[in-house]
Coordinates of C-alpha atoms in Angstrom, one line a residue:
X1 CA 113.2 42.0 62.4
X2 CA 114.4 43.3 65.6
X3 CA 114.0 41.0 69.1
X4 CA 111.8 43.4 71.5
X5 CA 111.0 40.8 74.3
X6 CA 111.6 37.4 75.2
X7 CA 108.7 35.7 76.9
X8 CA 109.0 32.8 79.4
X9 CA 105.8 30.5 79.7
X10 CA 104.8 27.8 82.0
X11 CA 104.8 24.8 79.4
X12 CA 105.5 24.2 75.6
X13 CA 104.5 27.5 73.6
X14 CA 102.4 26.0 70.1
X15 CA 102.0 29.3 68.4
X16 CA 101.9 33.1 69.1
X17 CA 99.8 35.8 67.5
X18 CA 99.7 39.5 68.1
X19 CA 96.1 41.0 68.7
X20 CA 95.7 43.6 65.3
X21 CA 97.2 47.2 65.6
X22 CA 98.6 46.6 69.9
X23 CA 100.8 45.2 71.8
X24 CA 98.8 42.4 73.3
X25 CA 100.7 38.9 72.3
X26 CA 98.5 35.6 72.5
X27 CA 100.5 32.6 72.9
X28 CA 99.0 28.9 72.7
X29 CA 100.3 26.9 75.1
X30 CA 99.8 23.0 76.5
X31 CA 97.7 24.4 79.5
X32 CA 94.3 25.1 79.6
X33 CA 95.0 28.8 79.2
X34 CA 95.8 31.2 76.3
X35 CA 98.7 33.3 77.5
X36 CA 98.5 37.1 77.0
X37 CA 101.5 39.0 77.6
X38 CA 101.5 43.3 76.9
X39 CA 104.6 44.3 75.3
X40 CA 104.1 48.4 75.1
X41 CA 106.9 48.5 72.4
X42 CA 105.0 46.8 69.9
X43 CA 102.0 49.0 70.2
X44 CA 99.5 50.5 72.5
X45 CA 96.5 48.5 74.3
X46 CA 93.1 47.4 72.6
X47 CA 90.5 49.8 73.9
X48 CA 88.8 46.4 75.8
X49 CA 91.5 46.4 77.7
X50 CA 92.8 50.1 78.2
X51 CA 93.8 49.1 82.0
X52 CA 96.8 47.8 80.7
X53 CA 98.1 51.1 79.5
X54 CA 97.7 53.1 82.9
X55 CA 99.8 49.9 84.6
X56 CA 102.3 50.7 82.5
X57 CA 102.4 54.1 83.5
X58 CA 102.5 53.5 87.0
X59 CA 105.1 50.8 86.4
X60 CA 107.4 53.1 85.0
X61 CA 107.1 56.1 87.7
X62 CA 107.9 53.4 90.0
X63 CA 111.2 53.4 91.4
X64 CA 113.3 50.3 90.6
X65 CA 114.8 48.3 93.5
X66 CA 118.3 47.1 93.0
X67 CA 120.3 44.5 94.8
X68 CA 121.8 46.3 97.5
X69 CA 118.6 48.4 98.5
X70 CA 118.7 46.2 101.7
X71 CA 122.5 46.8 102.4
X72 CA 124.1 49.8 103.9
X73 CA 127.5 51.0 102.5
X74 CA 130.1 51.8 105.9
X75 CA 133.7 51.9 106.0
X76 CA 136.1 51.4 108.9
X77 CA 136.1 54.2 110.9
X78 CA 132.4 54.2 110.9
X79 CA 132.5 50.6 111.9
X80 CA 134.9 51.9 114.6
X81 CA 132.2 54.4 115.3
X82 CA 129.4 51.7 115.8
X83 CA 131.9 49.5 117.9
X84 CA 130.8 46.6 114.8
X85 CA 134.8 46.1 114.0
X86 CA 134.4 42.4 115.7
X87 CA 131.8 41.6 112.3
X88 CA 134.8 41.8 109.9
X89 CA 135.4 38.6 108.6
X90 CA 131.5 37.4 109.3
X91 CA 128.7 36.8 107.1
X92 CA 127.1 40.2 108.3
X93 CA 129.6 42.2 105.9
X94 CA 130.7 41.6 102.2
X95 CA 133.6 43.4 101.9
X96 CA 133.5 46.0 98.8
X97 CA 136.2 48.4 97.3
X98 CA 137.1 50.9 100.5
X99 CA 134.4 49.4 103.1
X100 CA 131.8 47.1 103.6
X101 CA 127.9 46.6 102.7
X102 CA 125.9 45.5 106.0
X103 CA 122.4 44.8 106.4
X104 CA 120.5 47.7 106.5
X105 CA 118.6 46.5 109.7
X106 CA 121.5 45.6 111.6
X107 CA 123.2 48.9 110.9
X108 CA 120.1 50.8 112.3
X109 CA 120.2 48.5 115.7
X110 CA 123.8 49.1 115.9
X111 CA 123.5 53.2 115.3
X112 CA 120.3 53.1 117.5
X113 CA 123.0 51.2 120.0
X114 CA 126.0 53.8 119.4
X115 CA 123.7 56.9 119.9
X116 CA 121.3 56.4 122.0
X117 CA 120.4 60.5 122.2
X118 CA 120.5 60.9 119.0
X119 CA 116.6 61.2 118.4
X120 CA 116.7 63.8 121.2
X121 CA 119.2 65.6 120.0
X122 CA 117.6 65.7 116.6
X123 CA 114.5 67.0 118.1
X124 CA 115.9 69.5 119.9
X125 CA 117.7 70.6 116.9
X126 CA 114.2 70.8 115.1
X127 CA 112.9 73.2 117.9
X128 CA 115.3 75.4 117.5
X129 CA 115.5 75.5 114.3
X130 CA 112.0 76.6 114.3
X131 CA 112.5 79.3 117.2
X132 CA 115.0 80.5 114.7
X133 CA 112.8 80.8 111.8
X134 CA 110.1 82.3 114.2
X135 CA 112.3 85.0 115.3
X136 CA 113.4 85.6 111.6
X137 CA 109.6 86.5 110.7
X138 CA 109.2 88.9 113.5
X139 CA 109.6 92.8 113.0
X140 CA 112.6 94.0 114.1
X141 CA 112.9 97.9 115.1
X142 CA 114.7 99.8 112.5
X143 CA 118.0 101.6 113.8
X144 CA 117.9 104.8 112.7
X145 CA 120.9 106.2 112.7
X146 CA 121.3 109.8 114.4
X147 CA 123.1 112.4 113.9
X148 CA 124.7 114.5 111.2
X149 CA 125.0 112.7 107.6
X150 CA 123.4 110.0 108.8
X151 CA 122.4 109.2 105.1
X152 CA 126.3 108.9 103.7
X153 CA 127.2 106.7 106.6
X154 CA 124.9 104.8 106.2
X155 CA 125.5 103.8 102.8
X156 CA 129.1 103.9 103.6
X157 CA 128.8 101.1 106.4
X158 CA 126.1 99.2 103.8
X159 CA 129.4 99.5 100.7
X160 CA 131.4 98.2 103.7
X161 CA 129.4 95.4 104.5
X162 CA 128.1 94.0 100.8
X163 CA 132.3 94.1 100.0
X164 CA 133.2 91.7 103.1
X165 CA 130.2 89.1 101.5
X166 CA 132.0 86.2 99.5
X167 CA 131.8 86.2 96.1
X168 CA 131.6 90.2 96.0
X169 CA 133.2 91.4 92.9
X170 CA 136.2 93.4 92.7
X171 CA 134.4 97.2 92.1
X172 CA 132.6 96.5 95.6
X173 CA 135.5 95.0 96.9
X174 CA 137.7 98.2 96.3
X175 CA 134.3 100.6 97.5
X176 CA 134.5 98.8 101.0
X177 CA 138.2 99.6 100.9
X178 CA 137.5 103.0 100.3
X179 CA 134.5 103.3 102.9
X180 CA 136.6 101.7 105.6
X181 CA 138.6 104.2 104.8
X182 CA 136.7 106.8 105.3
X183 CA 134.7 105.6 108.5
X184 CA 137.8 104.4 110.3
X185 CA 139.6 107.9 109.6
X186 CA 139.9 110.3 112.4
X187 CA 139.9 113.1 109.9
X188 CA 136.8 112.4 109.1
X189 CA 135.0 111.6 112.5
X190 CA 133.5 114.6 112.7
X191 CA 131.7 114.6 109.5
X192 CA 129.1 112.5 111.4
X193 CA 129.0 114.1 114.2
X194 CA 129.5 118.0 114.1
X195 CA 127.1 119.4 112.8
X196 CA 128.5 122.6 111.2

């Protein structure tokens, strides 16, 4: 026998029985009620009371809440930031490792406090953020290059430019060395521009 749940009730338990093939646990008590507890590890729910199973379900998709949900980590300097270094020492921080947990609500007043433009400033950054994507959609004019070879230095000055990227390996590496080369090379100047 292996110990899959320990159940609390609200007066002296007389005897417990398991409904056939589920999880549903009946426990007689010294109350007027019969007290029915669903442990999913012994089985699944009777099909009278299928509920139970989808509760479950949502049960588990739910996020558990732990102790410090309502605290905020900070350390000193951003203390020093908030101008909250007077609070050391009170009831407002617990002290823990490298900083301090505050309550979450009281560090929002005192950022709110610290930064007043800061929901300005965050809009603004939204705006142009989105400018920025607006103009990335639009169609740019392709730059044609003129003149003679136009094709080579082109995809001399695209070698050039995928060898600067980080992370390029070494065989484009050494082809941008080589195309620099070439397009910075007064010698060869006038293979894009002569045309004989």
């Amino acid at each position: 026998t292996r110990m899959v749940a320990s159940v609390e009730t609200g007066s002296v338990a007389n005897q417990a029985c398991v409904f056939p093939d589920s999880g549903l646990l009946m426990i007689a008590q010294d109350s007027p009620r019969i007290g029915l507890f669903f442990i999913p590890a012994l089985g699944m729910a009777p099909r009278w009371c299928a509920y139970l199973e989808g509760l479950i379900e949502e049960l588990e998709e739910a996020p558990a809440t732990s102790v410090f949900d309502d605290y905020q980590f900070v350390t000193r300097a951003q203390l020093r930031e908030l101008g909250a270094e007077h609070l050391v020492g009170t009831g407002m921080l617990r002290a823990y490792m490298h900083g301090f947990f505050m309550d979450s609500r009281l560090y929002r007043s005192l950022r709110e406090v610290a930064t007043p433009f800061a929901i300005e400033e965050m809009r603004k950054r939204r705006v142009q953020e989105r400018m920025d994507a607006s103009r990335k959609m639009r169609i740019e004019a392709s730059k044609r290059p003129g003149g003679v070879n136009s094709a080579l230095e082109e995809s001399l000055n695209k070698a050039l430019n995928e060898g600067k990227e980080e992370g390029a390996s070494q065989k484009r590496k050494k082809a941008a060395e080589q195309a620099e080369a070439i397009l910075s090379d007064d010698r060869f100047g006038r293979l894009f521009s002569n045309p004989d």
